[in-house]
Amino acid sequence: MLLGCIADDFTGATDLANNLVRSGMRTLQTIGVPAASLAADVDAVVVALKSRTIAADAAVAQSLAALAWLKRAGCRQFYFKYCSTFDSTPQGNIGPVAEALMDALGANIAIACPAFPTNARTIYMGNLFVGEVPLSESGMRDHPLTPMTDANLVRVLQAQSHARVGLVPWTAVAAGEAAIRARFAALVTAGVRLAVVDALSDTDLYAIAAACADHPLITAGSGVALGLPENFRRAGLLPQRADAADLPRVPGLAAVISGSCSQATNGQVEHWIASGRPAIRIDPMEIARGANVAAAALQQATSLLAGAPVLFYATAAPDAVKSVQAELGVAEAGALVEQALAAIAQGLIARGVKRLVVAGGETAGAVVQALGVAALKIGPQIDPGVPWTATLGAQTILLALKSGNFGSRDFFAKSLAQLDA
Ligand code: ADP
């Protein structure tokens, strides 16, 4: 085990794991800190926490528990993964978690680099840009939990850290690995422990990753991870792997569960129905009236499933969602639908479904919890940020967990077809 990662949310963990697999590391994602050691022959583990917006001391405690587990698993280098828009507040949790991990690892410097140029997240002179605008003028300005009103990451990180925060400017990054290392040394001499690092391209990310080869801890978005497997290969620790994305072949019935109401998912549900495939709608108002909607849907699906994959969807257009939320409340509506979809997932597995696509971040969380999944082996990418995965444990199930706005219009059928290609 080479690389141990701690991610502050579930879909962010998958994004990171997907990048590691694509760069040639066999990777496992765990849901929370595992209770015991895991029997899996992999190169990297990503522990998915839900620590982005909880209290800073709780985020620190969970992250340290994850670190302790990863150390016991034998990892040599550690990675704290946060969002590419640096989602945080003056209370944390990026600064407090980064400092606690550094202290635990005895690290004298760690980078902070959320850049992901492929997704138009770039950093110049410490300022994070989302597309063409500074972070503070992007939609993140109005985020309900972590509004980002300052694009200058040195200031943002300093406000939530005890350690001194400095900058590795793009001029050094563009000059390459040696110049970045020289800048790290100068910052350490100046008493800086956290270094925001500029990056405008994947070439920059690869140079940064190379310069961090001997850092015990890296804190970043998922971008810097692209360059880390090469460090391990250069050190002779990681062979060239053609099989990093391999998953077991699992024959069985297939289904799709969609609880996301985002624009992309609405299009994917429409596409599935328009192509004549079987679909069963889950009506939140019926659940609220006390009907056993999950049982009815499962009964309706039993004869259909043998013939073709079935879609179960609560997905609805914004107006319909608003009217349900107005009657039931946002949280109550969400919870009712998540419970019903999770019960459907359990029923499907009991009926022999072994290939399941789930749309929606919260929905995926509810399904994974209901199925008692502790860890996922990360497989081949379906669309950017969304890989197939296989559950670890007594029963192997193939899961594709898609956060709301990801995936092409034909994502559902395409992902299932990929398994037989
Ligand atoms: P996304 O990744 O698109 O944000 P999530 O699953 O994270 O998707 O969030 C969608 C939320 O909306 C879930 O809590 C889900 O239960 C809820 N939901 C799904 N369908 C409906 C609906 N028709 N009306 C109200 N809420 C819904």
Tab-separated table of C-alpha atoms and ligand atoms in Angstrom:
chain	number	residue	atom	x	y	z
A	1	MET	CA	0.000	0.000	0.000
A	2	LEU	CA	1.628	3.257	-1.129
A	3	LEU	CA	-0.793	6.164	-0.959
A	4	GLY	CA	-3.348	6.795	1.785
A	5	CYS	CA	-5.977	9.437	1.033
A	6	ILE	CA	-8.572	11.158	3.173
A	7	ALA	CA	-11.401	12.844	1.261
A	8	ASP	CA	-13.830	15.290	2.871
A	9	ASP	CA	-16.838	14.015	0.898
A	10	PHE	CA	-18.043	10.912	-0.920
A	11	THR	CA	-18.170	11.988	-4.566
A	12	GLY	CA	-14.884	13.878	-4.132
A	13	ALA	CA	-13.341	10.622	-2.936
A	14	THR	CA	-14.539	8.837	-6.066
A	15	ASP	CA	-13.183	11.617	-8.280
A	16	LEU	CA	-9.749	11.235	-6.647
A	17	ALA	CA	-9.838	7.429	-6.791
A	18	ASN	CA	-10.792	7.596	-10.466
A	19	ASN	CA	-7.739	9.786	-11.210
A	20	LEU	CA	-5.423	7.385	-9.373
A	21	VAL	CA	-6.770	4.380	-11.267
A	22	ARG	CA	-6.395	6.180	-14.585
A	23	SER	CA	-2.759	6.881	-13.705
A	24	GLY	CA	-2.109	3.206	-12.998
A	25	MET	CA	-2.750	2.591	-9.294
A	26	ARG	CA	-5.143	-0.120	-8.120
A	27	THR	CA	-7.387	1.837	-5.777
A	28	LEU	CA	-9.945	1.107	-3.082
A	29	GLN	CA	-12.466	3.611	-1.709
A	30	THR	CA	-13.800	3.013	1.793
A	31	ILE	CA	-17.010	4.478	3.154
A	32	GLY	CA	-15.841	6.084	6.378
A	33	VAL	CA	-12.965	4.675	8.411
A	34	PRO	CA	-13.113	0.866	8.160
A	35	ALA	CA	-13.665	-1.016	11.416
A	36	ALA	CA	-10.970	-3.562	10.581
A	37	SER	CA	-8.186	-4.085	8.087
A	38	LEU	CA	-9.334	-4.877	4.550
A	39	ALA	CA	-8.174	-7.857	2.595
A	40	ALA	CA	-7.436	-6.251	-0.761
A	41	ASP	CA	-4.341	-6.112	-2.903
A	42	VAL	CA	-4.252	-2.434	-3.903
A	43	ASP	CA	-1.773	0.458	-4.250
A	44	ALA	CA	-3.927	3.272	-2.863
A	45	VAL	CA	-6.874	3.685	-0.511
A	46	VAL	CA	-9.221	6.662	-0.367
A	47	VAL	CA	-11.152	6.965	2.891
A	48	ALA	CA	-14.354	8.879	2.127
A	49	LEU	CA	-15.455	11.038	5.061
A	50	LYS	CA	-18.369	13.462	5.232
A	51	SER	CA	-16.325	16.132	6.998
A	52	ARG	CA	-16.502	19.169	4.730
A	53	THR	CA	-19.067	21.137	6.675
A	54	ILE	CA	-19.123	19.530	10.132
A	55	ALA	CA	-17.516	21.266	13.159
A	56	ALA	CA	-13.740	21.672	12.737
A	57	ASP	CA	-12.836	19.606	15.822
A	58	ALA	CA	-15.000	16.718	14.603
A	59	ALA	CA	-13.423	16.941	11.129
A	60	VAL	CA	-9.957	16.838	12.723
A	61	ALA	CA	-10.860	13.824	14.881
A	62	GLN	CA	-12.301	11.870	11.930
A	63	SER	CA	-9.339	12.739	9.713
A	64	LEU	CA	-6.833	11.644	12.372
A	65	ALA	CA	-8.736	8.361	12.797
A	66	ALA	CA	-8.544	7.843	9.027
A	67	LEU	CA	-4.813	8.641	9.094
A	68	ALA	CA	-4.196	6.137	11.881
A	69	TRP	CA	-6.014	3.423	9.887
A	70	LEU	CA	-4.083	4.252	6.700
A	71	LYS	CA	-0.786	4.181	8.586
A	72	ARG	CA	-1.641	0.748	9.995
A	73	ALA	CA	-2.413	-0.370	6.438
A	74	GLY	CA	1.191	0.507	5.565
A	75	CYS	CA	0.742	3.631	3.406
A	76	ARG	CA	3.930	5.656	2.792
A	77	GLN	CA	2.465	8.992	1.705
A	78	PHE	CA	-0.794	10.700	2.614
A	79	TYR	CA	-3.206	12.935	0.712
A	80	PHE	CA	-5.948	15.168	2.080
A	81	LYS	CA	-8.483	15.766	-0.694
A	82	TYR	CA	-10.902	18.715	-0.679
A	83	CYS	CA	-13.053	20.403	-3.283
A	84	SER	CA	-11.554	22.165	-6.307
A	85	THR	CA	-13.402	25.300	-5.183
A	86	PHE	CA	-11.695	25.088	-1.756
A	87	ASP	CA	-15.096	24.814	0.013
A	88	SER	CA	-14.465	25.984	3.589
A	89	THR	CA	-15.162	28.754	6.106
A	90	PRO	CA	-12.925	30.866	8.384
A	91	GLN	CA	-13.456	28.100	11.000
A	92	GLY	CA	-12.169	25.410	8.639
A	93	ASN	CA	-12.076	22.670	7.821
A	94	ILE	CA	-9.165	22.667	5.380
A	95	GLY	CA	-6.660	24.522	7.602
A	96	PRO	CA	-7.371	22.688	10.880
A	97	VAL	CA	-7.369	19.241	9.233
A	98	ALA	CA	-4.210	19.967	7.214
A	99	GLU	CA	-2.361	21.177	10.326
A	100	ALA	CA	-3.480	18.236	12.451
A	101	LEU	CA	-2.362	15.756	9.779
A	102	MET	CA	0.989	17.571	9.393
A	103	ASP	CA	1.564	17.441	13.144
A	104	ALA	CA	0.719	13.744	13.257
A	105	LEU	CA	3.098	13.034	10.375
A	106	GLY	CA	5.891	15.385	11.451
A	107	ALA	CA	5.686	17.249	8.129
A	108	ASN	CA	7.434	20.616	8.005
A	109	ILE	CA	5.641	21.792	4.857
A	110	ALA	CA	2.587	20.770	2.849
A	111	ILE	CA	1.110	22.183	-0.316
A	112	ALA	CA	-2.444	23.441	-0.718
A	113	CYS	CA	-3.503	23.153	-4.357
A	114	PRO	CA	-7.153	22.699	-5.356
A	115	ALA	CA	-6.376	23.418	-9.052
A	116	PHE	CA	-8.048	21.145	-11.624
A	117	PRO	CA	-7.411	22.775	-15.027
A	118	THR	CA	-9.476	20.135	-16.907
A	119	ASN	CA	-12.490	21.408	-14.955
A	120	ALA	CA	-11.406	25.054	-15.388
A	121	ARG	CA	-10.161	25.473	-11.811
A	122	THR	CA	-6.818	27.326	-12.049
A	123	ILE	CA	-4.700	29.240	-9.526
A	124	TYR	CA	-2.578	32.279	-10.351
A	125	MET	CA	-0.670	34.286	-7.716
A	126	GLY	CA	-2.690	32.450	-5.109
A	127	ASN	CA	-6.021	33.450	-6.658
A	128	LEU	CA	-8.404	30.646	-7.584
A	129	PHE	CA	-10.341	31.043	-10.830
A	130	VAL	CA	-13.480	29.147	-11.829
A	131	GLY	CA	-13.527	29.382	-15.595
A	132	GLU	CA	-12.890	33.021	-16.432
A	133	VAL	CA	-13.922	34.544	-13.103
A	134	PRO	CA	-12.288	34.671	-9.668
A	135	LEU	CA	-13.763	32.191	-7.151
A	136	SER	CA	-15.459	35.073	-5.309
A	137	GLU	CA	-17.428	36.019	-8.452
A	138	SER	CA	-18.423	32.423	-9.274
A	139	GLY	CA	-21.564	30.639	-8.124
A	140	MET	CA	-19.584	29.609	-5.007
A	141	ARG	CA	-20.144	33.135	-3.743
A	142	ASP	CA	-23.715	32.128	-2.815
A	143	HIS	CA	-23.104	28.579	-1.593
A	144	PRO	CA	-25.469	27.921	1.348
A	145	LEU	CA	-22.840	26.270	3.585
A	146	THR	CA	-19.435	27.424	2.380
A	147	PRO	CA	-19.801	30.776	0.594
A	148	MET	CA	-16.446	31.675	-0.955
A	149	THR	CA	-16.177	35.454	-0.992
A	150	ASP	CA	-12.395	35.802	-1.370
A	151	ALA	CA	-10.488	34.276	-4.307
A	152	ASN	CA	-7.088	34.682	-2.623
A	153	LEU	CA	-6.329	31.259	-1.163
A	154	VAL	CA	-3.358	32.469	0.873
A	155	ARG	CA	-5.731	34.789	2.794
A	156	VAL	CA	-8.543	32.201	2.896
A	157	LEU	CA	-6.265	29.472	4.275
A	158	GLN	CA	-4.446	31.818	6.663
A	159	ALA	CA	-7.785	32.803	8.238
A	160	GLN	CA	-8.408	29.154	9.223
A	161	SER	CA	-4.828	28.130	10.141
A	162	HIS	CA	-2.371	28.681	12.994
A	163	ALA	CA	0.578	27.875	10.728
A	164	ARG	CA	1.963	30.535	8.402
A	165	VAL	CA	0.683	30.286	4.848
A	166	GLY	CA	2.837	31.199	1.828
A	167	LEU	CA	2.808	30.961	-1.953
A	168	VAL	CA	4.654	29.064	-4.678
A	169	PRO	CA	3.951	31.431	-7.578
A	170	TRP	CA	3.383	30.295	-11.151
A	171	THR	CA	6.807	31.611	-12.222
A	172	ALA	CA	8.410	28.927	-10.032
A	173	VAL	CA	5.887	26.252	-11.054
A	174	ALA	CA	6.457	26.930	-14.766
A	175	ALA	CA	10.226	26.662	-14.228
A	176	GLY	CA	9.675	23.055	-13.146
A	177	GLU	CA	10.331	20.589	-10.344
A	178	ALA	CA	13.708	21.953	-9.169
A	179	ALA	CA	12.437	25.537	-8.968
A	180	ILE	CA	9.377	24.407	-7.009
A	181	ARG	CA	11.585	22.491	-4.565
A	182	ALA	CA	13.821	25.561	-4.163
A	183	ARG	CA	10.772	27.649	-3.368
A	184	PHE	CA	9.604	25.079	-0.768
A	185	ALA	CA	13.026	25.326	0.906
A	186	ALA	CA	12.858	29.137	0.958
A	187	LEU	CA	9.357	29.040	2.444
A	188	VAL	CA	10.431	26.594	5.190
A	189	THR	CA	13.327	28.941	6.072
A	190	ALA	CA	10.827	31.804	6.265
A	191	GLY	CA	8.693	29.830	8.728
A	192	VAL	CA	5.904	28.934	6.291
A	193	ARG	CA	4.256	25.506	6.775
A	194	LEU	CA	1.389	25.627	4.275
A	195	ALA	CA	2.157	26.580	0.676
A	196	VAL	CA	-0.595	27.530	-1.760
A	197	VAL	CA	0.728	26.485	-5.177
A	198	ASP	CA	-0.270	28.090	-8.485
A	199	ALA	CA	-1.261	25.813	-11.387
A	200	LEU	CA	-2.666	26.648	-14.802
A	201	SER	CA	-2.330	23.350	-16.656
A	202	ASP	CA	-1.888	19.602	-16.194
A	203	THR	CA	1.812	20.140	-16.990
A	204	ASP	CA	1.968	22.327	-13.868
A	205	LEU	CA	0.201	19.643	-11.818
A	206	TYR	CA	2.718	17.001	-12.921
A	207	ALA	CA	5.654	19.285	-11.984
A	208	ILE	CA	4.071	20.002	-8.582
A	209	ALA	CA	3.470	16.289	-7.940
A	210	ALA	CA	7.094	15.499	-8.814
A	211	ALA	CA	8.341	18.212	-6.433
A	212	CYS	CA	6.199	16.713	-3.622
A	213	ALA	CA	7.563	13.172	-3.985
A	214	ASP	CA	9.167	13.304	-0.514
A	215	HIS	CA	6.376	15.226	1.266
A	216	PRO	CA	4.653	13.081	3.906
A	217	LEU	CA	1.379	14.930	3.264
A	218	ILE	CA	-0.169	16.520	0.193
A	219	THR	CA	-3.326	18.604	0.505
A	220	ALA	CA	-5.096	19.232	-2.783
A	221	GLY	CA	-8.096	18.737	-5.038
A	222	SER	CA	-8.067	15.629	-7.197
A	223	GLY	CA	-5.739	17.163	-9.823
A	224	VAL	CA	-2.311	16.811	-8.161
A	225	ALA	CA	-3.004	13.071	-7.734
A	226	LEU	CA	-2.598	12.584	-11.497
A	227	GLY	CA	1.163	12.944	-11.079
A	228	LEU	CA	1.722	10.866	-7.939
A	229	PRO	CA	1.749	7.349	-9.424
A	230	GLU	CA	4.709	8.411	-11.585
A	231	ASN	CA	6.651	9.321	-8.410
A	232	PHE	CA	6.144	5.793	-7.098
A	233	ARG	CA	7.097	4.281	-10.456
A	234	ARG	CA	10.281	6.396	-10.555
A	235	ALA	CA	11.147	5.172	-7.064
A	236	GLY	CA	10.702	1.578	-8.230
A	237	LEU	CA	7.764	1.025	-5.868
A	238	LEU	CA	4.977	0.714	-8.445
A	239	PRO	CA	5.123	-1.468	-11.551
A	240	GLN	CA	3.485	-0.406	-14.827
A	241	ARG	CA	-0.016	-1.768	-14.395
A	242	ALA	CA	-2.301	-2.495	-17.307
A	243	ASP	CA	-4.868	-3.954	-14.896
A	244	ALA	CA	-5.359	-1.060	-12.442
A	245	ALA	CA	-9.002	-0.643	-13.490
A	246	ASP	CA	-9.872	-4.344	-13.639
A	247	LEU	CA	-13.035	-5.454	-11.865
A	248	PRO	CA	-14.382	-8.966	-11.451
A	249	ARG	CA	-16.940	-10.071	-14.073
A	250	VAL	CA	-20.256	-10.270	-12.261
A	251	PRO	CA	-23.176	-11.766	-14.145
A	252	GLY	CA	-26.633	-10.884	-12.895
A	253	LEU	CA	-29.661	-8.654	-13.347
A	254	ALA	CA	-29.230	-4.900	-13.776
A	255	ALA	CA	-31.157	-1.825	-12.606
A	256	VAL	CA	-30.923	1.947	-12.314
A	257	ILE	CA	-32.008	4.034	-9.307
A	258	SER	CA	-32.263	7.789	-9.730
A	259	GLY	CA	-32.920	10.232	-6.893
A	260	SER	CA	-31.083	13.162	-8.402
A	261	CYS	CA	-33.170	16.051	-9.717
A	262	SER	CA	-30.330	17.895	-11.378
A	263	GLN	CA	-30.569	18.995	-14.990
A	264	ALA	CA	-28.225	16.313	-16.317
A	265	THR	CA	-30.104	13.522	-14.515
A	266	ASN	CA	-33.485	14.780	-15.752
A	267	GLY	CA	-32.071	14.488	-19.287
A	268	GLN	CA	-30.753	10.971	-18.594
A	269	VAL	CA	-34.136	9.793	-17.262
A	270	GLU	CA	-35.915	11.320	-20.277
A	271	HIS	CA	-33.471	9.594	-22.624
A	272	TRP	CA	-34.012	6.200	-20.960
A	273	ILE	CA	-37.817	6.489	-21.144
A	274	ALA	CA	-37.781	7.884	-24.697
A	275	SER	CA	-35.771	4.858	-25.846
A	276	GLY	CA	-38.607	2.584	-24.668
A	277	ARG	CA	-36.891	1.053	-21.652
A	278	PRO	CA	-38.902	0.037	-18.554
A	279	ALA	CA	-39.181	2.753	-15.898
A	280	ILE	CA	-41.097	3.022	-12.633
A	281	ARG	CA	-41.778	6.438	-11.124
A	282	ILE	CA	-41.516	6.924	-7.377
A	283	ASP	CA	-43.962	9.586	-6.196
A	284	PRO	CA	-42.884	11.400	-2.997
A	285	MET	CA	-46.481	12.434	-2.211
A	286	GLU	CA	-47.584	8.802	-2.266
A	287	ILE	CA	-44.773	7.920	0.168
A	288	ALA	CA	-45.884	10.821	2.385
A	289	ARG	CA	-49.451	9.421	2.371
A	290	GLY	CA	-48.070	6.259	3.937
A	291	ALA	CA	-48.174	3.885	0.956
A	292	ASN	CA	-45.442	1.234	0.765
A	293	VAL	CA	-44.160	2.631	-2.493
A	294	ALA	CA	-40.914	0.637	-2.438
A	295	ALA	CA	-42.704	-2.709	-2.069
A	296	ALA	CA	-45.174	-1.850	-4.832
A	297	ALA	CA	-42.391	-0.761	-7.177
A	298	LEU	CA	-40.403	-3.919	-6.500
A	299	GLN	CA	-43.456	-6.083	-7.160
A	300	GLN	CA	-44.114	-4.263	-10.423
A	301	ALA	CA	-40.473	-4.714	-11.414
A	302	THR	CA	-40.101	-8.414	-10.669
A	303	SER	CA	-41.421	-9.662	-14.031
A	304	LEU	CA	-39.779	-6.809	-15.965
A	305	LEU	CA	-36.281	-7.333	-14.525
A	306	ALA	CA	-35.815	-10.742	-16.126
A	307	GLY	CA	-36.200	-9.146	-19.553
A	308	ALA	CA	-34.310	-5.880	-19.234
A	309	PRO	CA	-32.819	-3.435	-16.732
A	310	VAL	CA	-35.461	-1.351	-14.946
A	311	LEU	CA	-35.152	2.313	-13.944
A	312	PHE	CA	-36.655	3.491	-10.637
A	313	TYR	CA	-36.798	7.269	-10.553
A	314	ALA	CA	-37.946	10.010	-8.209
A	315	THR	CA	-36.204	12.469	-10.515
A	316	ALA	CA	-38.494	15.368	-11.381
A	317	ALA	CA	-38.321	18.807	-12.980
A	318	PRO	CA	-37.556	21.820	-10.733
A	319	ASP	CA	-41.218	22.970	-10.525
A	320	ALA	CA	-42.436	19.552	-9.431
A	321	VAL	CA	-39.654	19.279	-6.841
A	322	LYS	CA	-40.483	22.746	-5.474
A	323	SER	CA	-44.160	21.919	-5.069
A	324	VAL	CA	-43.349	18.659	-3.225
A	325	GLN	CA	-40.877	20.532	-1.016
A	326	ALA	CA	-43.457	23.237	-0.296
A	327	GLU	CA	-45.858	20.569	1.010
A	328	LEU	CA	-43.427	18.266	2.825
A	329	GLY	CA	-40.427	20.460	3.610
A	330	VAL	CA	-37.063	20.137	1.824
A	331	ALA	CA	-35.399	17.803	4.337
A	332	GLU	CA	-38.483	15.618	4.879
A	333	ALA	CA	-39.084	15.184	1.135
A	334	GLY	CA	-35.422	14.310	0.607
A	335	ALA	CA	-35.351	11.810	3.470
A	336	LEU	CA	-38.603	10.070	2.401
A	337	VAL	CA	-37.374	9.612	-1.154
A	338	GLU	CA	-33.903	8.477	-0.040
A	339	GLN	CA	-35.424	5.864	2.318
A	340	ALA	CA	-37.717	4.523	-0.405
A	341	LEU	CA	-34.918	4.313	-2.970
A	342	ALA	CA	-32.588	2.644	-0.447
A	343	ALA	CA	-35.309	0.063	0.318
A	344	ILE	CA	-35.697	-0.543	-3.411
A	345	ALA	CA	-31.929	-1.097	-3.693
A	346	GLN	CA	-32.072	-3.706	-0.921
A	347	GLY	CA	-35.042	-5.411	-2.591
A	348	LEU	CA	-33.272	-5.453	-5.949
A	349	ILE	CA	-30.169	-7.116	-4.526
A	350	ALA	CA	-32.418	-9.714	-2.856
A	351	ARG	CA	-33.982	-10.357	-6.297
A	352	GLY	CA	-30.628	-11.065	-7.947
A	353	VAL	CA	-29.592	-7.625	-9.205
A	354	LYS	CA	-25.795	-7.452	-9.288
A	355	ARG	CA	-25.260	-4.412	-11.531
A	356	LEU	CA	-26.677	-1.165	-10.207
A	357	VAL	CA	-26.393	2.428	-11.433
A	358	VAL	CA	-27.335	5.096	-8.850
A	359	ALA	CA	-27.808	8.776	-9.700
A	360	GLY	CA	-27.485	11.456	-6.998
A	361	GLY	CA	-24.813	12.096	-4.367
A	362	GLU	CA	-27.115	11.867	-1.336
A	363	THR	CA	-29.069	9.072	-2.974
A	364	ALA	CA	-25.857	7.103	-3.549
A	365	GLY	CA	-24.906	7.643	0.103
A	366	ALA	CA	-28.280	6.276	1.254
A	367	VAL	CA	-28.053	3.246	-1.064
A	368	VAL	CA	-24.480	2.370	-0.084
A	369	GLN	CA	-25.420	2.622	3.596
A	370	ALA	CA	-28.537	0.475	3.161
A	371	LEU	CA	-26.521	-2.194	1.363
A	372	GLY	CA	-23.932	-2.155	4.164
A	373	VAL	CA	-21.091	-1.479	1.736
A	374	ALA	CA	-17.770	-0.874	3.533
A	375	ALA	CA	-15.473	-0.435	0.545
A	376	LEU	CA	-15.417	-0.250	-3.236
A	377	LYS	CA	-12.709	-1.319	-5.670
A	378	ILE	CA	-12.528	1.398	-8.327
A	379	GLY	CA	-12.829	0.238	-11.931
A	380	PRO	CA	-12.896	1.747	-15.413
A	381	GLN	CA	-14.235	5.238	-16.048
A	382	ILE	CA	-17.681	5.553	-17.637
A	383	ASP	CA	-17.700	9.338	-17.975
A	384	PRO	CA	-15.336	11.909	-16.391
A	385	GLY	CA	-15.463	11.526	-12.607
A	386	VAL	CA	-17.680	8.401	-12.659
A	387	PRO	CA	-16.130	4.924	-12.627
A	388	TRP	CA	-17.672	1.486	-12.274
A	389	THR	CA	-16.897	0.041	-8.853
A	390	ALA	CA	-17.168	-3.369	-7.194
A	391	THR	CA	-18.239	-3.844	-3.588
A	392	LEU	CA	-15.792	-5.618	-1.335
A	393	GLY	CA	-17.211	-8.233	0.984
A	394	ALA	CA	-19.257	-11.387	1.052
A	395	GLN	CA	-21.247	-10.489	-2.050
A	396	THR	CA	-19.759	-8.643	-5.055
A	397	ILE	CA	-22.079	-6.060	-6.607
A	398	LEU	CA	-21.057	-3.700	-9.388
A	399	LEU	CA	-22.061	-0.120	-8.584
A	400	ALA	CA	-21.847	3.063	-10.656
A	401	LEU	CA	-22.477	6.037	-8.352
A	402	LYS	CA	-23.088	9.236	-10.314
A	403	SER	CA	-23.327	12.630	-8.684
A	404	GLY	CA	-26.068	14.849	-10.061
A	405	ASN	CA	-24.588	16.817	-12.901
A	406	PHE	CA	-22.189	14.185	-14.227
A	407	GLY	CA	-22.598	11.952	-17.241
A	408	SER	CA	-23.774	12.078	-20.838
A	409	ARG	CA	-27.474	11.960	-21.787
A	410	ASP	CA	-27.312	8.218	-22.510
A	411	PHE	CA	-25.331	7.560	-19.299
A	412	PHE	CA	-27.625	4.860	-17.836
A	413	ALA	CA	-27.727	2.573	-20.879
A	414	LYS	CA	-24.131	3.343	-21.778
A	415	SER	CA	-22.776	2.369	-18.365
A	416	LEU	CA	-24.652	-0.959	-18.351
A	417	ALA	CA	-23.528	-1.699	-21.921
A	418	GLN	CA	-19.905	-1.041	-20.905
A	419	LEU	CA	-20.003	-4.063	-18.569
A	420	ASP	CA	-20.611	-6.425	-21.470
A	421	ALA	CA	-18.216	-4.784	-23.912
B	1	ADP	P1	-27.653	15.449	-6.726
B	1	ADP	O1	-26.354	14.696	-6.803
B	1	ADP	O2	-28.259	15.743	-8.080
B	1	ADP	O3	-27.582	16.653	-5.828
B	1	ADP	P2	-28.847	14.032	-4.529
B	1	ADP	O4	-29.267	12.596	-4.469
B	1	ADP	O5	-27.603	14.424	-3.797
B	1	ADP	O6	-28.714	14.422	-6.070
B	1	ADP	O7	-29.992	14.975	-3.987
B	1	ADP	C1	-31.303	14.921	-4.472
B	1	ADP	C2	-32.271	14.993	-3.285
B	1	ADP	O8	-33.574	15.243	-3.789
B	1	ADP	C3	-32.335	13.704	-2.509
B	1	ADP	O9	-32.425	13.989	-1.128
B	1	ADP	C4	-33.629	13.072	-3.008
B	1	ADP	O10	-34.204	12.199	-2.060
B	1	ADP	C5	-34.480	14.286	-3.243
B	1	ADP	N1	-35.554	14.063	-4.244
B	1	ADP	C6	-35.521	13.206	-5.273
B	1	ADP	N2	-36.651	13.281	-5.984
B	1	ADP	C7	-37.418	14.221	-5.403
B	1	ADP	C8	-38.706	14.753	-5.700
B	1	ADP	N3	-39.413	14.321	-6.742
B	1	ADP	N4	-39.185	15.722	-4.898
B	1	ADP	C9	-38.450	16.156	-3.845
B	1	ADP	N5	-37.243	15.696	-3.511
B	1	ADP	C10	-36.710	14.734	-4.281
